[in-house]
């Protein structure tokens, strides 16, 4: 039980911190995500702006055990 809780918390916090790092470099990250998609490049860049926020929220909710 304790190992399961520690794994959940560590994974959630690492996901949240990676989202924060991507958020700090949002323009570079967004350009990297959209790179090489051809016609879908604007869609990829938009996804590059959304993904860090999802990582932060999802990691925080996973760490606190909101959605086990």
PDB file of C-alpha atoms in Angstrom, residues 28-61:
ATOM      1  CA  UNK A  28      10.149  26.522 -28.281  1.00  0.00           C
ATOM      2  CA  UNK A  29       8.159  23.493 -27.179  1.00  0.00           C
ATOM      3  CA  UNK A  30       5.189  24.432 -29.343  1.00  0.00           C
ATOM      4  CA  UNK A  31       7.391  24.916 -32.402  1.00  0.00           C
ATOM      5  CA  UNK A  32       9.053  21.541 -31.758  1.00  0.00           C
ATOM      6  CA  UNK A  33       5.716  19.734 -31.474  1.00  0.00           C
ATOM      7  CA  UNK A  34       4.413  21.257 -34.711  1.00  0.00           C
ATOM      8  CA  UNK A  35       7.628  20.676 -36.624  1.00  0.00           C
ATOM      9  CA  UNK A  36       7.490  18.307 -39.568  1.00  0.00           C
ATOM     10  CA  UNK A  37       3.721  17.853 -39.692  1.00  0.00           C
ATOM     11  CA  UNK A  38       3.300  19.530 -43.057  1.00  0.00           C
ATOM     12  CA  UNK A  39      -0.262  20.735 -43.521  1.00  0.00           C
ATOM     13  CA  UNK A  40      -1.134  19.914 -39.892  1.00  0.00           C
ATOM     14  CA  UNK A  41       1.628  22.103 -38.452  1.00  0.00           C
ATOM     15  CA  UNK A  42      -0.767  24.748 -37.002  1.00  0.00           C
ATOM     16  CA  UNK A  43      -2.697  21.997 -35.260  1.00  0.00           C
ATOM     17  CA  UNK A  44       0.546  20.619 -33.818  1.00  0.00           C
ATOM     18  CA  UNK A  45       1.574  24.045 -32.562  1.00  0.00           C
ATOM     19  CA  UNK A  46      -1.804  24.484 -30.894  1.00  0.00           C
ATOM     20  CA  UNK A  47      -1.404  21.088 -29.239  1.00  0.00           C
ATOM     21  CA  UNK A  48       2.046  22.228 -28.048  1.00  0.00           C
ATOM     22  CA  UNK A  49       0.361  25.088 -26.201  1.00  0.00           C
ATOM     23  CA  UNK A  50      -2.316  22.860 -24.608  1.00  0.00           C
ATOM     24  CA  UNK A  51      -0.213  19.854 -23.598  1.00  0.00           C
ATOM     25  CA  UNK A  52       1.835  21.473 -20.772  1.00  0.00           C
ATOM     26  CA  UNK A  53      -1.340  22.622 -19.034  1.00  0.00           C
ATOM     27  CA  UNK A  54      -2.821  19.139 -19.282  1.00  0.00           C
ATOM     28  CA  UNK A  55       0.384  17.665 -17.874  1.00  0.00           C
ATOM     29  CA  UNK A  56       0.351  20.036 -14.901  1.00  0.00           C
ATOM     30  CA  UNK A  57      -3.312  19.496 -14.055  1.00  0.00           C
ATOM     31  CA  UNK A  58      -3.213  15.751 -14.693  1.00  0.00           C
ATOM     32  CA  UNK A  59      -0.022  15.273 -12.690  1.00  0.00           C
ATOM     33  CA  UNK A  60      -1.377  17.230  -9.734  1.00  0.00           C
ATOM     34  CA  UNK A  61      -4.659  15.322  -9.726  1.00  0.00           C
TER      35      UNK A  61
END
